[in-house]
């Protein structure tokens, strides 16, 4: 029994123990969960915090670095603004020596007065109303600046506003746009201006002489004479207060237009002067306090004040009266504006101040003008009227350059005799659509440069479905027919629109726009509308182009692919002899390889020498080697021709002042030919040669495929190729996308062998006609299909609106006029230097 009991005590039943968890243990578990979740949240917070902190630090450092980049900004030269020296233009003799050609007289209506001649009341009135701590700060009034910032964010009501120094900078540079960037730059410029560069007196004197005081009045002296008929030194307190108040809004407070507004503003000035006087805030001995009695007397004077002073005379008329107008020609006009624009770009001057520098700062301008050639060309256009359009209302613009140096050789801005200075110039100012003359520049030059095409590539001669519909294809060719496919050389020769449009479309209009603007430096294209327009590459620019831009761009086909900015002056010195602008030794910009530029040169012989060329009947018999391209716009409203010879590249435009259809579509070719013939007859251009790459090779290509001709190819021609862009050989079968030709076409003969480099410069002495250059043989290209037997393909795609694309009229057929070579000879009147 006992034994059994002892054994039973080890027989423990297997039963789950009852739960012994108490309420505290549940609380401990929940706490652990909370701690875990809290840890996760804290880690996430720290991660977000440090990411935000590091990002904020990087942003802060970037902004700080950007802001500090302005710390060395160069202030404008206000000392030079007070100069009253005439500038002088120098030109070169035939032997390279220089002589003074003409002065640019100072502006007699611009009246600069020294600070000592400006009454203290005038100085005090201006400082009190605009910058009462002027003599205390270092160019920037930080209290007012912070007050202005607080006012922008709705905190506080500080006066804000710029100091006189900052206002002077804005008036010199004309940078008035509202932006943080401009304000930061202005602040650093003001600090640098007063950092031991200019004294307070010099800054105040410049302000009181340069700031606009209503209308054409620059400076307090001009304002005093215009409004009160007296010198500023004779003005009363009331008159000084009225003048000082104008600067806030020169139009609204012009007393000759809004007399009551200007008087109310003058009372504000007087109130401010009295307030600062009574609160002892006018402490500088250079300023004058006023009393209540003086204040009241000035207010009473305002009530009866009238403005009977004489109006300023027309400055432009005064300029023309004192200049030597007989020496101002089209070249001087262009050079003047080139220097003004370069001063604005390099030094940040406003247009008004850059012009003032030209007249008043004693500049020494070394012009690139060949006076004899410029005078000769101007006389040619004035006297040999048989070469001009028969309708005297048809205007013209002519621009000629040396492609190897960038020197502008001659400019003619109108067909009429000049009468005045800085006239409207149709060669450099008028913006007109180029028509097909743009095609060699874009898309064809870009297509060669990026390897999209070669000399004989086959392009689509079809409507672009995206812009076509309702039974009408776009773009239209002049023949109103499409050949389905056409080789590059033939498309350029006959000026076919569709192949050029397809090439631009495939490369993207944006790429073509960037090429024209960034590489060829066109200045008139619209960044919003032209960037996405295929029509730009066949002549439909929104605003048009200038003859100057077209001519400069075409120079790359003569000089081996180097863009050179048109040069009208060599260099400019300031009154102290420092060179401030310099065009010498400018290497230009290589925008095309010499090989591709050479290929384009050869392609542009087609319009001149081949049987179907748009200018063949007008140029092919001239005794020099010519490349070029015609251009005709919608309804024949504008005509272009831009072409090159071994000694020059020249462009010409014809059209009415307003867009009206021209009756004669051959005038640009007739005039251009006459000018080149005149230059060949009267000047020695021996030694001048194109810069053509010797690496370019000739190959026979297949017109049905665009590839090199194979044994089974029957329609072939000779083309020019860059060694790194030679197509493969045609297989004679499936490669023939252009279809079979009616009959085999004879091979085109290549143009003259390329030469290495041009000579230095032409002789200026007239001579007999030079020996003619090697002239390319005429290619006898025959179309592979008869376009008249085809119906233009019509897209079945949904109609897409293409309203933004201007209509383009293709080149008209060649209709040579009889007697082109019978233009009367012109006897040049070339003056000796």
Short mmCIF file of C-alpha atoms in Angstrom, two decimals, residues 312-617:
data_model
loop_
_atom_site.label_atom_id
_atom_site.label_comp_id
_atom_site.label_asym_id
_atom_site.label_seq_id
_atom_site.Cartn_x
_atom_site.Cartn_y
_atom_site.Cartn_z
CA UNK A 312 13.90 121.53 -74.68
CA UNK A 313 14.65 121.42 -78.36
CA UNK A 314 14.61 118.14 -80.21
CA UNK A 315 17.94 116.56 -79.35
CA UNK A 316 18.11 114.46 -82.50
CA UNK A 317 17.67 117.55 -84.68
CA UNK A 318 20.39 119.36 -82.74
CA UNK A 319 22.70 116.39 -83.26
CA UNK A 320 22.13 116.36 -86.99
CA UNK A 321 22.66 120.11 -87.23
CA UNK A 322 26.15 119.91 -85.71
CA UNK A 323 27.39 116.68 -87.27
CA UNK A 324 29.21 116.47 -90.60
CA UNK A 325 26.33 114.79 -92.41
CA UNK A 326 28.24 114.42 -95.65
CA UNK A 327 30.62 112.02 -93.90
CA UNK A 328 27.90 109.99 -92.23
CA UNK A 329 27.25 107.05 -94.54
CA UNK A 330 25.48 103.73 -94.11
CA UNK A 331 28.64 102.17 -92.73
CA UNK A 332 29.04 104.80 -89.99
CA UNK A 333 25.40 104.26 -89.00
CA UNK A 334 25.94 100.52 -88.56
CA UNK A 335 29.28 100.92 -86.79
CA UNK A 336 27.79 103.49 -84.38
CA UNK A 337 25.01 101.10 -83.36
CA UNK A 338 27.42 98.14 -83.13
CA UNK A 339 29.55 100.03 -80.61
CA UNK A 340 26.51 101.12 -78.63
CA UNK A 341 25.26 97.54 -78.41
CA UNK A 342 28.70 96.23 -77.44
CA UNK A 343 29.00 98.84 -74.67
CA UNK A 344 25.59 97.82 -73.38
CA UNK A 345 26.46 94.13 -73.46
CA UNK A 346 29.95 94.34 -71.97
CA UNK A 347 29.46 97.07 -69.36
CA UNK A 348 25.73 96.95 -68.66
CA UNK A 349 25.10 100.53 -69.76
CA UNK A 350 21.64 101.65 -70.78
CA UNK A 351 21.08 102.58 -74.41
CA UNK A 352 20.86 106.28 -73.52
CA UNK A 353 24.14 106.27 -71.61
CA UNK A 354 25.96 104.24 -74.26
CA UNK A 355 24.89 106.80 -76.90
CA UNK A 356 26.00 109.60 -74.58
CA UNK A 357 29.41 107.95 -74.31
CA UNK A 358 29.72 107.97 -78.09
CA UNK A 359 29.14 111.72 -78.23
CA UNK A 360 30.67 112.97 -75.00
CA UNK A 361 33.46 110.76 -73.70
CA UNK A 362 36.23 111.36 -76.19
CA UNK A 363 36.32 107.79 -77.53
CA UNK A 364 38.93 106.84 -80.11
CA UNK A 365 37.14 104.62 -82.63
CA UNK A 366 39.20 102.64 -85.13
CA UNK A 367 36.79 101.79 -87.93
CA UNK A 368 37.02 98.77 -90.24
CA UNK A 369 35.48 100.77 -93.09
CA UNK A 370 37.14 100.83 -96.50
CA UNK A 371 36.01 104.37 -97.32
CA UNK A 372 36.68 104.12 -101.05
CA UNK A 373 34.76 100.87 -101.45
CA UNK A 374 31.82 102.02 -99.29
CA UNK A 375 31.51 105.30 -101.19
CA UNK A 376 31.76 103.51 -104.52
CA UNK A 377 29.00 101.01 -103.65
CA UNK A 378 26.68 103.73 -102.33
CA UNK A 379 27.16 105.71 -105.54
CA UNK A 380 26.58 102.58 -107.61
CA UNK A 381 23.15 102.09 -106.05
CA UNK A 382 22.26 105.77 -106.39
CA UNK A 383 23.42 106.31 -109.96
CA UNK A 384 23.09 102.98 -111.77
CA UNK A 385 19.32 102.77 -111.39
CA UNK A 386 18.94 100.33 -114.30
CA UNK A 387 20.05 97.55 -111.95
CA UNK A 388 17.32 98.39 -109.40
CA UNK A 389 13.63 97.45 -109.37
CA UNK A 390 11.67 99.54 -111.87
CA UNK A 391 9.15 100.56 -109.22
CA UNK A 392 10.89 103.24 -107.10
CA UNK A 393 8.75 102.25 -104.13
CA UNK A 394 10.45 98.85 -103.93
CA UNK A 395 13.07 99.09 -101.19
CA UNK A 396 16.34 97.24 -100.76
CA UNK A 397 18.97 96.30 -98.23
CA UNK A 398 22.49 95.20 -99.21
CA UNK A 399 25.20 93.78 -96.93
CA UNK A 400 28.64 92.54 -98.00
CA UNK A 401 31.35 90.86 -95.90
CA UNK A 402 34.83 89.46 -96.17
CA UNK A 403 34.16 85.86 -95.07
CA UNK A 404 37.76 85.27 -94.00
CA UNK A 405 38.04 88.12 -91.50
CA UNK A 406 34.42 89.06 -90.72
CA UNK A 407 35.06 92.61 -91.90
CA UNK A 408 31.98 94.35 -93.23
CA UNK A 409 32.96 95.52 -96.72
CA UNK A 410 29.92 97.63 -97.65
CA UNK A 411 26.38 98.39 -96.49
CA UNK A 412 23.47 100.04 -98.28
CA UNK A 413 20.31 100.49 -96.22
CA UNK A 414 17.97 102.05 -98.77
CA UNK A 415 17.75 102.96 -102.44
CA UNK A 416 17.25 106.68 -101.70
CA UNK A 417 19.92 109.25 -101.05
CA UNK A 418 20.61 109.71 -97.35
CA UNK A 419 19.13 112.63 -95.47
CA UNK A 420 20.03 112.49 -91.80
CA UNK A 421 21.83 110.32 -89.29
CA UNK A 422 21.16 106.84 -87.93
CA UNK A 423 18.45 106.14 -90.50
CA UNK A 424 16.23 103.09 -90.89
CA UNK A 425 18.50 100.48 -92.44
CA UNK A 426 16.84 97.69 -94.42
CA UNK A 427 20.05 95.64 -94.35
CA UNK A 428 20.45 95.56 -90.56
CA UNK A 429 17.14 96.63 -88.99
CA UNK A 430 14.29 95.44 -91.20
CA UNK A 431 13.10 91.94 -90.35
CA UNK A 432 11.56 90.13 -93.32
CA UNK A 433 10.86 86.47 -94.01
CA UNK A 434 13.73 84.84 -95.87
CA UNK A 435 11.87 82.41 -98.09
CA UNK A 436 13.97 79.51 -99.36
CA UNK A 437 17.24 81.39 -98.84
CA UNK A 438 17.30 79.98 -95.31
CA UNK A 439 17.33 76.33 -96.43
CA UNK A 440 21.11 75.94 -96.88
CA UNK A 441 21.63 77.19 -93.32
CA UNK A 442 18.85 75.14 -91.82
CA UNK A 443 18.00 72.38 -92.33
CA UNK A 444 20.67 71.35 -94.86
CA UNK A 445 23.84 72.58 -93.13
CA UNK A 446 22.68 71.09 -89.84
CA UNK A 447 21.79 67.82 -91.58
CA UNK A 448 25.30 67.55 -93.02
CA UNK A 449 26.94 68.49 -89.74
CA UNK A 450 25.07 65.94 -87.63
CA UNK A 451 25.37 63.21 -90.26
CA UNK A 452 21.67 62.96 -91.10
CA UNK A 453 22.26 63.54 -94.83
CA UNK A 454 24.97 63.47 -97.43
CA UNK A 455 25.32 65.22 -100.79
CA UNK A 456 22.96 62.77 -102.53
CA UNK A 457 20.68 61.52 -99.75
CA UNK A 458 17.12 60.75 -100.81
CA UNK A 459 14.51 62.85 -98.96
CA UNK A 460 10.72 62.63 -99.00
CA UNK A 461 9.03 64.96 -101.47
CA UNK A 462 5.58 64.45 -99.99
CA UNK A 463 3.17 66.33 -97.74
CA UNK A 464 3.79 65.99 -94.01
CA UNK A 465 0.66 64.22 -92.70
CA UNK A 466 0.67 66.09 -89.39
CA UNK A 467 0.14 69.39 -91.19
CA UNK A 468 -1.99 68.20 -94.08
CA UNK A 469 -5.64 67.44 -94.56
CA UNK A 470 -8.85 68.25 -96.40
CA UNK A 471 -7.24 67.31 -99.68
CA UNK A 472 -4.40 69.82 -99.30
CA UNK A 473 -0.83 68.88 -98.52
CA UNK A 474 1.73 70.95 -96.65
CA UNK A 475 4.16 72.25 -97.57
CA UNK A 476 3.27 73.09 -101.14
CA UNK A 477 5.89 73.01 -103.87
CA UNK A 478 5.78 75.69 -106.54
CA UNK A 479 4.72 73.15 -109.16
CA UNK A 480 1.91 72.00 -106.83
CA UNK A 481 3.26 68.49 -107.51
CA UNK A 482 5.28 66.04 -105.43
CA UNK A 483 7.82 63.59 -106.83
CA UNK A 484 7.58 61.34 -103.76
CA UNK A 485 11.38 61.38 -103.32
CA UNK A 486 14.17 63.77 -104.29
CA UNK A 487 17.92 63.87 -103.69
CA UNK A 488 19.44 66.67 -101.57
CA UNK A 489 21.38 68.26 -104.41
CA UNK A 490 18.31 68.40 -106.67
CA UNK A 491 16.09 69.73 -103.87
CA UNK A 492 18.50 72.62 -103.30
CA UNK A 493 18.93 73.27 -107.01
CA UNK A 494 15.21 73.64 -107.74
CA UNK A 495 14.33 74.92 -104.25
CA UNK A 496 11.81 72.20 -103.48
CA UNK A 497 9.97 72.85 -100.22
CA UNK A 498 8.79 69.42 -99.10
CA UNK A 499 12.23 67.72 -98.82
CA UNK A 500 13.58 70.58 -96.68
CA UNK A 501 10.47 70.52 -94.49
CA UNK A 502 10.72 66.76 -93.99
CA UNK A 503 14.39 67.05 -93.02
CA UNK A 504 13.59 69.76 -90.47
CA UNK A 505 10.67 67.70 -89.19
CA UNK A 506 12.80 64.58 -88.75
CA UNK A 507 15.66 66.44 -87.02
CA UNK A 508 13.03 68.39 -84.97
CA UNK A 509 12.29 72.09 -85.31
CA UNK A 510 13.91 72.64 -81.92
CA UNK A 511 17.25 71.37 -83.19
CA UNK A 512 17.01 73.63 -86.25
CA UNK A 513 16.11 76.63 -84.10
CA UNK A 514 19.00 76.01 -81.70
CA UNK A 515 21.39 75.69 -84.64
CA UNK A 516 20.30 79.01 -86.11
CA UNK A 517 20.40 80.86 -82.79
CA UNK A 518 23.29 79.25 -80.91
CA UNK A 519 25.67 78.51 -83.78
CA UNK A 520 24.75 80.97 -86.53
CA UNK A 521 23.71 83.74 -84.11
CA UNK A 522 20.42 84.78 -85.65
CA UNK A 523 19.02 87.60 -83.54
CA UNK A 524 15.39 87.95 -84.66
CA UNK A 525 13.84 84.51 -84.22
CA UNK A 526 10.94 84.17 -81.77
CA UNK A 527 11.88 81.83 -78.92
CA UNK A 528 8.26 80.90 -78.30
CA UNK A 529 6.81 80.44 -81.79
CA UNK A 530 9.81 79.71 -84.02
CA UNK A 531 11.35 77.07 -81.76
CA UNK A 532 8.62 74.56 -82.58
CA UNK A 533 7.89 75.58 -86.17
CA UNK A 534 8.92 73.46 -89.15
CA UNK A 535 8.10 76.45 -91.35
CA UNK A 536 11.14 78.36 -90.07
CA UNK A 537 13.43 76.11 -92.09
CA UNK A 538 11.65 76.86 -95.36
CA UNK A 539 11.39 80.61 -94.78
CA UNK A 540 8.35 81.15 -92.55
CA UNK A 541 9.89 82.92 -89.57
CA UNK A 542 7.47 84.74 -87.25
CA UNK A 543 9.19 88.12 -87.45
CA UNK A 544 11.62 87.48 -90.27
CA UNK A 545 15.40 87.81 -90.44
CA UNK A 546 17.85 90.55 -91.41
CA UNK A 547 20.13 90.66 -94.43
CA UNK A 548 23.03 91.09 -92.01
CA UNK A 549 22.30 87.84 -90.16
CA UNK A 550 21.79 85.94 -93.41
CA UNK A 551 25.04 87.20 -94.92
CA UNK A 552 27.11 86.46 -91.82
CA UNK A 553 25.74 82.92 -91.69
CA UNK A 554 26.42 82.21 -95.38
CA UNK A 555 30.09 83.11 -94.82
CA UNK A 556 30.66 79.68 -93.27
CA UNK A 557 30.31 78.11 -96.71
CA UNK A 558 33.22 80.20 -98.02
CA UNK A 559 35.66 80.08 -95.10
CA UNK A 560 35.62 76.45 -94.03
CA UNK A 561 32.81 76.53 -91.49
CA UNK A 562 33.90 79.41 -89.22
CA UNK A 563 31.25 81.84 -87.99
CA UNK A 564 32.57 85.39 -87.67
CA UNK A 565 30.57 88.22 -86.20
CA UNK A 566 30.24 91.08 -88.71
CA UNK A 567 33.01 93.53 -87.82
CA UNK A 568 32.57 97.26 -88.42
CA UNK A 569 35.34 98.44 -86.08
CA UNK A 570 38.68 97.06 -84.96
CA UNK A 571 38.88 98.52 -81.46
CA UNK A 572 37.78 101.44 -79.29
CA UNK A 573 39.80 103.38 -76.70
CA UNK A 574 38.47 105.59 -73.94
CA UNK A 575 39.66 109.15 -73.30
CA UNK A 576 42.58 107.85 -71.21
CA UNK A 577 43.83 105.54 -73.95
CA UNK A 578 42.52 102.29 -72.47
CA UNK A 579 41.15 99.75 -74.97
CA UNK A 580 37.54 99.15 -73.91
CA UNK A 581 36.29 97.19 -76.95
CA UNK A 582 38.45 95.02 -79.19
CA UNK A 583 37.60 92.90 -82.25
CA UNK A 584 41.17 92.24 -83.30
CA UNK A 585 42.50 88.70 -83.31
CA UNK A 586 39.04 87.20 -83.01
CA UNK A 587 39.42 83.61 -84.25
CA UNK A 588 35.70 83.15 -84.84
CA UNK A 589 33.76 80.01 -83.97
CA UNK A 590 34.13 76.72 -85.85
CA UNK A 591 30.47 75.74 -86.27
CA UNK A 592 30.89 73.25 -89.13
CA UNK A 593 33.76 70.99 -89.99
CA UNK A 594 35.74 72.23 -93.01
CA UNK A 595 34.66 69.07 -94.81
CA UNK A 596 30.94 69.63 -94.30
CA UNK A 597 31.26 73.32 -95.15
CA UNK A 598 32.99 72.30 -98.38
CA UNK A 599 30.19 69.87 -99.26
CA UNK A 600 27.63 72.64 -98.67
CA UNK A 601 29.67 74.99 -100.85
CA UNK A 602 29.46 72.45 -103.68
CA UNK A 603 25.73 71.91 -103.17
CA UNK A 604 25.14 75.67 -103.48
CA UNK A 605 26.69 75.69 -106.94
CA UNK A 606 23.57 73.88 -108.16
CA UNK A 607 21.23 76.91 -108.07
CA UNK A 608 23.86 78.90 -109.99
CA UNK A 609 25.19 76.52 -112.63
CA UNK A 610 22.86 73.58 -113.09
CA UNK A 611 20.20 73.64 -115.80
CA UNK A 612 17.21 73.87 -113.45
CA UNK A 613 18.89 76.19 -110.93
CA UNK A 614 16.82 79.11 -109.68
CA UNK A 615 19.59 81.62 -110.51
CA UNK A 616 21.35 79.93 -113.42
CA UNK A 617 20.33 82.43 -116.08
#
